[in-house]
Short mmCIF file of C-alpha atoms in Angstrom, two decimals:
data_model
loop_
_atom_site.label_atom_id
_atom_site.label_comp_id
_atom_site.label_asym_id
_atom_site.label_seq_id
_atom_site.Cartn_x
_atom_site.Cartn_y
_atom_site.Cartn_z
CA MET A 26 56.91 78.78 69.04
CA ASN A 27 54.37 76.13 70.03
CA LEU A 28 56.01 73.19 71.73
CA PRO A 29 54.78 69.78 70.63
CA ASP A 30 54.14 66.97 73.10
CA LEU A 31 57.25 64.74 73.43
CA THR A 32 57.78 61.21 74.41
CA PHE A 33 60.10 60.43 77.30
CA GLY A 34 62.85 59.38 74.95
CA GLN A 35 62.51 62.49 72.81
CA TYR A 36 62.62 64.93 75.75
CA GLN A 37 65.60 63.09 77.20
CA LEU A 38 67.46 63.06 73.86
CA VAL A 39 67.42 66.88 73.70
CA TYR A 40 68.10 67.22 77.43
CA ASN A 41 71.26 64.97 77.15
CA MET A 42 72.47 66.65 73.89
CA LEU A 43 72.14 70.12 75.49
CA SER A 44 74.13 68.76 78.46
CA LEU A 45 76.73 67.20 76.15
CA ALA A 46 77.19 70.63 74.52
CA ILE A 47 77.69 72.23 77.93
CA ALA A 48 80.28 69.48 78.80
CA ALA A 49 81.96 69.81 75.45
CA MET A 50 82.27 73.58 75.71
CA LEU A 51 83.58 73.29 79.32
CA GLY A 52 86.17 70.72 78.38
CA SER A 53 87.26 72.74 75.37
CA PHE A 54 87.49 75.82 77.50
CA ILE A 55 89.77 74.18 79.94
CA PHE A 56 91.95 72.86 77.14
CA PHE A 57 92.21 76.11 75.24
CA VAL A 58 93.07 78.11 78.36
CA VAL A 59 95.54 75.63 79.83
CA GLY A 60 96.86 74.25 76.57
CA ARG A 61 97.71 77.62 74.99
CA ASN A 62 100.94 77.54 77.03
CA LEU A 63 102.10 74.55 74.96
CA LEU A 64 102.19 76.95 71.99
CA ALA A 65 104.76 79.58 71.02
CA TYR A 66 103.72 83.05 72.10
CA LYS A 67 102.55 84.25 68.70
CA PHE A 68 99.86 81.56 68.48
CA ARG A 69 98.37 82.24 71.91
CA PRO A 70 96.00 85.04 70.82
CA ALA A 71 94.21 82.57 68.56
CA MET A 72 93.76 80.09 71.48
CA ILE A 73 92.50 82.84 73.67
CA MET A 74 89.86 83.65 71.13
CA ALA A 75 88.91 79.88 70.88
CA SER A 76 88.51 79.87 74.64
CA LEU A 77 86.23 82.96 74.46
CA VAL A 78 84.11 81.22 71.96
CA VAL A 79 83.48 78.06 73.97
CA GLY A 80 83.25 79.94 77.26
CA ILE A 81 80.43 82.22 75.88
CA ALA A 82 78.78 79.17 74.04
CA GLY A 83 78.98 77.15 77.33
CA TYR A 84 77.07 79.94 79.25
CA HIS A 85 74.45 80.08 76.52
CA TYR A 86 73.98 76.33 76.49
CA TRP A 87 73.47 76.34 80.17
CA ARG A 88 70.75 78.91 79.74
CA ILE A 89 69.18 76.92 76.89
CA PHE A 90 69.33 73.77 78.98
CA ASN A 91 67.55 75.50 81.91
CA SER A 92 65.03 76.96 79.53
CA TRP A 93 64.35 73.48 78.01
CA SER A 94 63.80 71.97 81.55
CA ASP A 95 61.36 74.73 82.54
CA ALA A 96 59.45 74.62 79.21
CA TYR A 97 58.20 70.97 79.79
CA THR A 98 56.44 69.14 82.44
CA LEU A 99 55.99 65.37 82.66
CA ILE A 100 52.34 64.33 82.72
CA GLU A 101 51.48 60.62 82.74
CA GLY A 102 54.63 59.62 80.81
CA THR A 103 54.37 62.42 78.26
CA TYR A 104 56.27 65.65 78.25
CA VAL A 105 53.88 68.58 77.59
CA ALA A 106 54.48 72.31 77.34
CA SER A 107 54.44 73.83 80.87
CA GLY A 108 53.48 77.23 79.62
CA VAL A 109 56.84 78.73 80.23
CA PRO A 110 58.16 79.75 76.78
CA PHE A 111 61.28 77.88 75.42
CA ASN A 112 63.82 80.75 74.74
CA ASP A 113 65.80 79.79 71.76
CA ALA A 114 66.83 83.29 70.80
CA TYR A 115 69.98 82.87 73.09
CA ARG A 116 71.38 81.18 69.96
CA TYR A 117 71.40 84.56 68.01
CA VAL A 118 72.91 86.38 70.92
CA ASP A 119 75.61 83.62 71.14
CA TRP A 120 76.31 83.79 67.39
CA LEU A 121 76.53 87.53 67.36
CA LEU A 122 79.48 87.16 69.84
CA THR A 123 81.07 83.92 68.82
CA VAL A 124 80.84 83.85 64.95
CA PRO A 125 83.11 86.96 64.41
CA LEU A 126 85.48 85.51 66.95
CA LEU A 127 85.66 82.20 64.97
CA VAL A 128 86.76 83.86 61.76
CA ALA A 129 89.19 86.07 63.73
CA GLU A 130 90.66 83.01 65.35
CA LEU A 131 91.39 81.49 61.86
CA VAL A 132 93.30 84.71 60.73
CA ALA A 133 95.10 84.98 64.07
CA VAL A 134 96.65 81.56 63.94
CA LEU A 135 98.07 82.31 60.40
CA THR A 136 100.26 85.00 62.02
CA LEU A 137 100.24 87.17 58.87
CA ALA A 138 101.96 90.54 58.55
CA LYS A 139 100.07 93.20 60.52
CA LYS A 140 98.49 95.08 57.67
CA GLN A 141 97.20 91.97 55.96
CA ARG A 142 95.92 90.60 59.26
CA VAL A 143 94.00 93.71 60.26
CA SER A 144 92.43 94.06 56.86
CA LEU A 145 91.28 90.37 56.65
CA THR A 146 90.02 90.26 60.30
CA ALA A 147 88.11 93.61 59.94
CA ARG A 148 86.28 92.53 56.82
CA LEU A 149 85.54 89.02 58.11
CA VAL A 150 84.29 90.27 61.42
CA VAL A 151 81.98 92.90 59.90
CA ALA A 152 80.67 90.42 57.29
CA SER A 153 79.99 87.72 59.84
CA SER A 154 78.19 90.08 62.31
CA LEU A 155 76.03 91.30 59.44
CA MET A 156 75.24 87.66 58.53
CA VAL A 157 74.00 86.93 62.07
CA ALA A 158 72.28 90.25 62.53
CA LEU A 159 70.30 90.04 59.28
CA GLY A 160 69.10 86.45 60.17
CA TYR A 161 67.54 87.60 63.46
CA PRO A 162 64.58 89.63 62.19
CA GLY A 163 63.82 86.80 59.73
CA GLU A 164 63.86 84.26 62.66
CA LEU A 165 61.30 86.42 64.57
CA ALA A 166 59.13 87.26 61.70
CA ALA A 167 55.54 86.11 61.67
CA GLU A 168 55.14 86.30 57.89
CA GLN A 169 56.92 84.01 55.51
CA GLY A 170 57.83 86.85 53.19
CA THR A 171 59.82 88.67 55.86
CA ARG A 172 61.57 85.45 56.78
CA ILE A 173 62.60 84.80 53.16
CA LEU A 174 63.65 88.45 52.62
CA PHE A 175 65.98 88.53 55.66
CA GLY A 176 67.28 85.00 54.98
CA ALA A 177 68.28 86.08 51.49
CA LEU A 178 69.86 89.33 52.75
CA SER A 179 71.94 87.35 55.22
CA CYS A 180 73.28 85.21 52.39
CA ILE A 181 75.08 88.27 50.90
CA PRO A 182 77.66 88.64 53.68
CA PHE A 183 77.94 84.81 53.78
CA ALA A 184 78.84 84.73 50.04
CA TYR A 185 81.46 87.51 50.75
CA ILE A 186 82.97 85.38 53.53
CA LEU A 187 83.17 82.30 51.30
CA SER A 188 85.00 84.48 48.70
CA ILE A 189 87.50 85.73 51.27
CA LEU A 190 88.06 82.23 52.69
CA TRP A 191 88.54 80.48 49.43
CA ARG A 192 90.04 83.11 47.06
CA GLU A 193 91.93 85.53 49.18
CA LEU A 194 93.02 83.12 51.91
CA SER A 195 94.34 80.60 49.42
CA ASP A 196 96.72 83.33 47.94
CA THR A 197 97.74 84.32 51.41
CA ILE A 198 98.78 80.84 52.64
CA ALA A 199 100.41 79.82 49.35
CA ASP A 200 103.99 80.09 50.89
CA GLN A 201 103.11 77.98 54.02
CA ALA A 202 104.29 74.47 54.68
CA PRO A 203 102.27 71.78 52.96
CA GLU A 204 100.98 70.32 56.23
CA VAL A 205 99.95 73.82 57.38
CA GLN A 206 98.08 74.47 54.02
CA TYR A 207 96.37 70.97 54.35
CA LEU A 208 95.13 71.69 57.87
CA ILE A 209 93.94 75.28 56.97
CA GLY A 210 91.93 73.79 54.02
CA LYS A 211 90.35 71.22 56.42
CA THR A 212 89.46 73.84 58.98
CA ARG A 213 87.91 76.02 56.44
CA MET A 214 85.83 73.29 55.26
CA LEU A 215 84.74 72.37 58.76
CA LEU A 216 83.63 75.90 59.40
CA VAL A 217 81.60 76.13 56.21
CA ALA A 218 80.22 72.68 56.51
CA THR A 219 78.91 73.17 60.05
CA TRP A 220 77.51 76.58 59.14
CA LEU A 221 75.28 74.92 56.50
CA PHE A 222 73.19 73.50 59.30
CA TYR A 223 71.92 76.97 60.30
CA PRO A 224 70.28 77.91 57.01
CA VAL A 225 68.60 74.48 56.90
CA ALA A 226 67.23 75.20 60.45
CA PHE A 227 66.18 78.67 59.31
CA VAL A 228 64.13 77.45 56.35
CA MET A 229 62.47 74.67 58.28
CA PRO A 230 59.44 76.65 59.37
CA LEU A 231 58.80 77.49 55.69
CA THR A 232 58.76 73.84 54.65
CA GLY A 233 55.69 72.89 56.64
CA PHE A 234 57.76 70.39 58.66
CA SER A 235 56.82 70.65 62.36
CA GLY A 236 55.98 68.58 65.30
CA ALA A 237 57.95 66.51 67.77
CA SER A 238 60.56 65.04 65.38
CA THR A 239 61.33 68.47 63.77
CA THR A 240 61.73 70.09 67.29
CA VAL A 241 63.94 67.31 68.51
CA GLY A 242 65.93 67.23 65.26
CA LEU A 243 66.53 71.00 65.29
CA GLN A 244 67.90 70.90 68.96
CA VAL A 245 70.05 67.84 68.37
CA GLY A 246 71.37 69.35 65.11
CA TYR A 247 72.17 72.74 66.57
CA SER A 248 74.04 71.03 69.49
CA LEU A 249 76.08 68.85 67.26
CA ALA A 250 76.77 71.69 64.73
CA ASP A 251 77.89 73.92 67.57
CA ILE A 252 80.22 71.28 69.07
CA ALA A 253 81.78 70.84 65.65
CA ALA A 254 81.92 74.53 64.74
CA LYS A 255 83.38 75.64 68.10
CA CYS A 256 85.16 72.75 69.92
CA ALA A 257 86.43 70.68 66.99
CA TYR A 258 87.22 73.98 65.02
CA GLY A 259 89.28 75.20 67.98
CA LEU A 260 91.19 71.93 68.03
CA MET A 261 91.91 72.30 64.35
CA ILE A 262 93.27 75.86 65.07
CA TYR A 263 95.41 74.28 67.79
CA SER A 264 96.72 71.70 65.29
CA ILE A 265 97.52 74.50 62.72
CA ALA A 266 99.58 76.22 65.44
CA ARG A 267 101.40 72.92 66.28
CA ALA A 268 102.02 72.29 62.59
CA LYS A 269 103.47 75.80 62.14
CA MET A 270 105.70 75.41 65.18
CA GLU A 271 107.01 72.23 63.64
CA ALA A 272 107.59 73.88 60.20
CA GLU A 273 109.27 76.90 61.78
CA ASN A 274 111.05 74.84 64.42
CA LEU A 275 109.63 76.81 67.36
CA SER A 276 109.21 75.82 70.92
CA ALA A 277 106.71 76.78 73.44
CA GLU A 278 108.95 79.31 75.05
CA ALA A 279 109.96 81.06 71.98
CA LEU A 280 110.44 84.69 72.93
CA PRO A 281 107.55 86.76 71.92
CA VAL A 282 108.29 89.17 69.01
CA PRO A 283 107.38 92.87 69.49
CA VAL A 284 103.76 93.45 68.65
CA GLY A 285 103.20 94.19 65.00
CA GLN A 286 106.34 92.38 63.85
CA VAL A 287 106.13 88.81 62.64
CA ALA A 288 108.60 86.08 63.61
CA MET B 4 63.75 53.00 85.36
CA ASN B 5 61.49 52.48 88.26
CA LEU B 6 62.94 53.89 91.40
CA PRO B 7 62.53 51.65 94.46
CA ASP B 8 61.60 53.05 97.87
CA LEU B 9 64.69 53.67 99.94
CA THR B 10 65.39 53.90 103.70
CA PHE B 11 66.82 57.09 105.02
CA GLY B 12 70.32 55.51 105.19
CA GLN B 13 70.19 54.03 101.74
CA TYR B 14 69.20 57.38 100.10
CA GLN B 15 71.81 59.26 102.11
CA LEU B 16 74.52 56.89 101.09
CA VAL B 17 73.97 57.49 97.46
CA TYR B 18 73.75 61.22 98.11
CA ASN B 19 77.10 61.28 100.01
CA MET B 20 78.87 59.06 97.51
CA LEU B 21 77.78 61.22 94.61
CA SER B 22 78.98 64.33 96.63
CA LEU B 23 82.23 62.54 97.37
CA ALA B 24 82.70 61.98 93.55
CA ILE B 25 82.12 65.74 92.96
CA ALA B 26 84.69 66.69 95.63
CA ALA B 27 87.22 64.11 94.35
CA MET B 28 86.91 65.32 90.70
CA LEU B 29 87.21 69.00 91.89
CA GLY B 30 90.29 68.27 93.99
CA SER B 31 91.92 66.29 91.22
CA PHE B 32 91.15 68.96 88.71
CA ILE B 33 92.88 71.58 90.86
CA PHE B 34 95.85 69.24 91.26
CA PHE B 35 96.24 68.38 87.55
CA VAL B 36 95.95 71.98 86.47
CA VAL B 37 98.25 73.50 89.08
CA GLY B 38 100.59 70.53 89.37
CA ARG B 39 101.37 70.19 85.68
CA ASN B 40 103.89 72.96 86.12
CA LEU B 41 105.97 70.70 88.37
CA LEU B 42 106.52 68.57 85.29
CA ALA B 43 108.81 69.01 82.29
CA TYR B 44 107.08 70.57 79.27
CA LYS B 45 106.73 67.37 77.33
CA PHE B 46 104.59 65.75 80.07
CA ARG B 47 102.12 68.58 80.38
CA PRO B 48 99.82 67.63 77.56
CA ALA B 49 99.02 64.32 79.54
CA MET B 50 98.25 66.27 82.61
CA ILE B 51 96.01 68.71 80.67
CA MET B 52 94.05 65.68 79.39
CA ALA B 53 93.74 64.40 82.93
CA SER B 54 92.35 67.76 84.06
CA LEU B 55 89.77 67.62 81.14
CA VAL B 56 88.63 64.22 82.22
CA VAL B 57 88.02 65.21 85.89
CA GLY B 58 86.55 68.58 84.96
CA ILE B 59 84.02 67.00 82.54
CA ALA B 60 83.24 64.14 85.11
CA GLY B 61 82.90 66.71 87.95
CA TYR B 62 80.28 68.56 85.88
CA HIS B 63 78.31 65.31 85.15
CA TYR B 64 78.47 64.21 88.84
CA TRP B 65 76.97 67.61 89.80
CA ARG B 66 74.15 66.97 87.34
CA ILE B 67 73.64 63.38 88.47
CA PHE B 68 73.58 64.58 92.13
CA ASN B 69 70.90 67.18 91.30
CA SER B 70 68.90 64.60 89.43
CA TRP B 71 69.08 62.19 92.43
CA SER B 72 67.90 64.91 94.86
CA ASP B 73 64.91 65.80 92.56
CA ALA B 74 64.01 62.07 91.94
CA TYR B 75 63.19 61.43 95.56
CA THR B 76 60.97 62.86 98.19
CA LEU B 77 60.89 62.03 101.95
CA ILE B 78 57.52 60.79 103.07
CA GLU B 79 57.15 59.59 106.69
CA GLY B 80 60.79 58.51 107.04
CA THR B 81 60.97 56.66 103.68
CA TYR B 82 62.33 58.11 100.50
CA VAL B 83 59.90 57.54 97.58
CA ALA B 84 60.06 58.39 93.90
CA SER B 85 58.95 61.99 93.39
CA GLY B 86 57.86 61.42 89.76
CA VAL B 87 60.88 63.39 88.42
CA PRO B 88 62.86 60.82 86.42
CA PHE B 89 66.41 60.02 87.60
CA ASN B 90 68.63 60.70 84.59
CA ASP B 91 71.53 58.34 84.55
CA ALA B 92 72.22 58.70 80.92
CA TYR B 93 74.58 61.47 81.83
CA ARG B 94 77.08 58.69 82.57
CA TYR B 95 77.18 57.61 78.87
CA VAL B 96 77.54 61.32 77.78
CA ASP B 97 80.45 61.58 80.21
CA TRP B 98 82.09 58.40 79.04
CA LEU B 99 81.78 59.39 75.38
CA LEU B 100 84.07 62.45 76.19
CA THR B 101 86.26 61.00 78.96
CA VAL B 102 87.09 57.41 78.02
CA PRO B 103 88.90 58.44 74.78
CA LEU B 104 90.84 61.05 76.74
CA LEU B 105 91.79 58.55 79.39
CA VAL B 106 93.48 56.24 76.75
CA ALA B 107 95.06 59.23 74.95
CA GLU B 108 96.54 60.43 78.29
CA LEU B 109 98.43 57.17 78.80
CA VAL B 110 99.97 57.45 75.35
CA ALA B 111 100.77 61.05 75.92
CA VAL B 112 102.74 60.53 79.04
CA LEU B 113 104.92 57.99 77.23
CA THR B 114 106.22 60.81 74.92
CA LEU B 115 106.82 58.43 72.05
CA ALA B 116 107.97 59.47 68.52
CA LYS B 117 105.20 61.38 66.70
CA LYS B 118 104.28 58.67 64.23
CA GLN B 119 103.94 56.01 66.88
CA ARG B 120 102.03 58.34 69.13
CA VAL B 121 99.57 59.39 66.50
CA SER B 122 98.93 55.89 65.37
CA LEU B 123 98.35 54.49 68.90
CA THR B 124 96.25 57.46 70.04
CA ALA B 125 93.98 57.37 66.85
CA ARG B 126 93.27 53.64 67.27
CA LEU B 127 92.67 53.76 70.94
CA VAL B 128 90.37 56.84 70.70
CA VAL B 129 88.29 55.26 67.96
CA ALA B 130 87.97 51.88 69.67
CA SER B 131 87.00 53.45 73.04
CA SER B 132 84.52 55.75 71.45
CA LEU B 133 82.96 52.77 69.65
CA MET B 134 82.90 50.85 72.93
CA VAL B 135 80.89 53.55 74.73
CA ALA B 136 78.63 54.27 71.77
CA LEU B 137 77.64 50.64 71.34
CA GLY B 138 76.82 50.33 74.94
CA TYR B 139 74.30 53.14 74.88
CA PRO B 140 71.52 51.50 72.80
CA GLY B 141 71.84 48.32 74.99
CA GLU B 142 71.51 50.42 78.04
CA LEU B 143 68.15 51.97 76.81
CA ALA B 144 66.80 48.80 75.24
CA ALA B 145 63.56 47.50 76.81
CA GLU B 146 64.17 43.94 75.52
CA GLN B 147 66.90 41.68 77.02
CA GLY B 148 67.92 40.47 73.54
CA THR B 149 68.85 43.98 72.42
CA ARG B 150 70.79 44.59 75.57
CA ILE B 151 72.79 41.42 75.25
CA LEU B 152 73.41 42.11 71.47
CA PHE B 153 74.76 45.60 72.05
CA GLY B 154 76.65 44.51 75.12
CA ALA B 155 78.37 41.84 73.04
CA LEU B 156 79.18 44.24 70.28
CA SER B 157 80.68 46.65 72.70
CA CYS B 158 83.11 43.88 73.85
CA ILE B 159 84.81 43.76 70.37
CA PRO B 160 86.50 47.21 70.74
CA PHE B 161 87.12 46.42 74.28
CA ALA B 162 89.07 43.30 73.35
CA TYR B 163 91.01 45.39 70.69
CA ILE B 164 91.90 47.93 73.42
CA LEU B 165 93.17 45.15 75.62
CA SER B 166 95.32 43.75 72.91
CA ILE B 167 96.82 47.22 72.13
CA LEU B 168 97.50 47.86 75.87
CA TRP B 169 99.03 44.49 76.59
CA ARG B 170 100.84 43.36 73.47
CA GLU B 171 101.63 46.57 71.44
CA LEU B 172 102.29 48.83 74.48
CA SER B 173 104.63 46.17 76.17
CA ASP B 174 106.84 46.21 73.05
CA THR B 175 106.74 50.03 72.92
CA ILE B 176 107.96 50.56 76.51
CA ALA B 177 110.51 47.78 76.54
CA ASP B 178 113.40 50.28 76.48
CA GLN B 179 112.07 52.57 79.28
CA ALA B 180 113.56 52.57 82.87
CA PRO B 181 112.38 49.68 84.98
CA GLU B 182 110.49 51.99 87.47
CA VAL B 183 108.67 53.53 84.57
CA GLN B 184 107.70 50.18 83.07
CA TYR B 185 106.50 49.06 86.55
CA LEU B 186 104.24 52.10 86.94
CA ILE B 187 102.81 51.83 83.39
CA GLY B 188 101.96 48.23 84.10
CA LYS B 189 100.13 49.28 87.33
CA THR B 190 98.30 52.08 85.54
CA ARG B 191 97.10 49.82 82.72
CA MET B 192 95.90 47.31 85.40
CA LEU B 193 94.04 50.14 87.22
CA LEU B 194 92.30 51.29 83.97
CA VAL B 195 91.07 47.81 83.04
CA ALA B 196 90.25 46.77 86.71
CA THR B 197 87.95 49.74 87.12
CA TRP B 198 86.49 49.30 83.72
CA LEU B 199 85.26 45.82 84.66
CA PHE B 200 82.70 47.45 86.93
CA TYR B 201 80.84 48.85 84.06
CA PRO B 202 79.89 45.56 82.28
CA VAL B 203 78.80 44.26 85.68
CA ALA B 204 76.49 47.15 86.08
CA PHE B 205 75.41 46.71 82.44
CA VAL B 206 74.36 43.03 82.92
CA MET B 207 72.62 43.66 86.32
CA PRO B 208 69.19 44.20 84.87
CA LEU B 209 69.44 40.86 83.12
CA THR B 210 70.25 38.87 86.32
CA GLY B 211 66.94 39.55 88.02
CA PHE B 212 68.54 41.60 90.77
CA SER B 213 66.62 44.75 91.36
CA GLY B 214 65.20 46.74 94.23
CA ALA B 215 66.70 49.08 96.72
CA SER B 216 70.12 47.34 97.31
CA THR B 217 70.77 46.94 93.58
CA THR B 218 70.00 50.63 92.94
CA VAL B 219 72.14 51.76 95.85
CA GLY B 220 74.96 49.32 94.95
CA LEU B 221 75.03 50.50 91.32
CA GLN B 222 75.37 54.23 92.27
CA VAL B 223 77.92 53.55 94.90
CA GLY B 224 79.85 51.24 92.61
CA TYR B 225 79.78 53.68 89.67
CA SER B 226 81.02 56.50 91.99
CA LEU B 227 83.92 54.52 93.29
CA ALA B 228 84.88 53.13 89.84
CA ASP B 229 84.86 56.67 88.42
CA ILE B 230 87.01 58.04 91.29
CA ALA B 231 89.55 55.23 90.66
CA ALA B 232 89.43 55.34 86.87
CA LYS B 233 89.73 59.13 86.63
CA CYS B 234 91.26 60.65 89.81
CA ALA B 235 93.55 57.78 90.91
CA TYR B 236 94.47 57.00 87.28
CA GLY B 237 95.47 60.67 86.68
CA LEU B 238 97.74 60.48 89.75
CA MET B 239 99.33 57.37 88.34
CA ILE B 240 99.97 59.27 85.06
CA TYR B 241 101.49 62.04 87.14
CA SER B 242 103.80 59.41 88.84
CA ILE B 243 104.82 58.08 85.49
CA ALA B 244 105.86 61.52 84.37
CA ARG B 245 107.90 62.03 87.62
CA ALA B 246 109.55 58.68 87.22
CA LYS B 247 110.49 59.47 83.65
CA MET B 248 111.82 62.87 84.67
CA GLU B 249 114.02 61.08 87.28
CA ALA B 250 115.19 58.42 84.74
CA GLU B 251 115.99 61.10 82.12
CA ASN B 252 117.36 63.57 84.71
CA LEU B 253 114.93 66.33 83.60
CA SER B 254 113.71 69.27 85.68
CA ALA B 255 110.39 71.00 85.57
CA GLU B 256 111.86 73.93 83.74
CA ALA B 257 113.71 71.84 81.19
CA LEU B 258 113.44 73.72 77.80
CA PRO B 259 110.71 72.33 75.59
CA VAL B 260 112.10 70.62 72.47
CA PRO B 261 110.57 71.80 69.16
CA VAL B 262 107.32 70.07 68.27
CA GLY B 263 107.68 66.76 66.43
CA GLN B 264 111.14 66.09 67.92
CA VAL B 265 111.51 63.76 70.92
CA ALA B 266 113.83 64.38 73.84
#
């Protein structure tokens, strides 16, 4: 990727947004780790997954932040490429680990019967891993045709995930309390709405848009999308757990049920 | 921002104050995380928020400290600007995350009925986010008029927060134990008194004050204001929880009540 020259304000905006992402991931990590003890036992696996997601993402944002600092040098008031490449591929490594965890987190908080939970989790994890893995060769491709091909292939598991989340999940949660169903609906929307940023970023190089504003817009967009998809999403998962505790009249110390059974 | 030349003592004072802030945030973080277990369950969410605030602020002070070190170089006994910009905008990023948490923390420790708690928290969080977000364009503005305009706009949500904290909150806590009411009053004063430093720092560039003493004074003032507003404030929240435990004859192990109910 060729790095365009940036004004002081443009460079700083990306710098501060990457740092905001680190701080948001760190804060969420503390909350998910410490706050899980405010939940009944059966909801804690979901919060542990949420903490893994933001812990891993915080590490990657720290790397991306350092890479961004190294990639530019300030010469007479303008930031120009220093010659050190900006490594953005961390993002795919991050998604490969965090995206399957995000979908597993949503299933975990529903505390379904074991058979149903395992089946849903397995299919969502495989589909979301495929979705990320198929995007990667397209991202690296020099030719437009290859980029389009892998982008299209990546849409197949994405469509499958949508069908599970909207058709299968709706049937599954039909007997939950209205407040819980409402929150699950919002969380599902948040997940998919934030995911829509990634294909937009993916097709950007095909549109002819490039230069400083595109580079800055992509990094700012990625940061905000990740904060929404990981931190805000984890908070929604926490809210679902709280709403279920209220509906089922459970307290934080409710004795754990034996593994495989459902309270 | 043009960085003035600093004497050895001036540079070291800022350096040591920034490091003091890091140490204070870290120490408070440990206390809030570990010490929350000395409180009854219903007060722990407030301490978790307090730990997020100082965790996030500690991260930002570490960044500001590094930026300060990089921004100066020692030449013949005088610290002069190295050419690397001093990034102070971290402060706004920090406030955007921590200020809403600070007001939410105060509501959380009151353990109000759910409806009242949600309404108060939502309005305080939105108002405090707006207050910080409106300050940012003013801080970056090159023209005085823009700085004054956004500074004035930022005062509107600030006035709203004051009216909630003094009028609405006073009614809300009228039935609490006298010791608890006394501590809540002090905590509210601490919050607003420390916040008064920020508008002073904001208008400083308009007053014609500049140069070494102003730069040093601002950084020292910010550090002390943040230690008071985050660490000392969190300790006050802890004291309120202890006073309420005493008034309600609760122990740290008191069984949590089901979510949504109020003890």
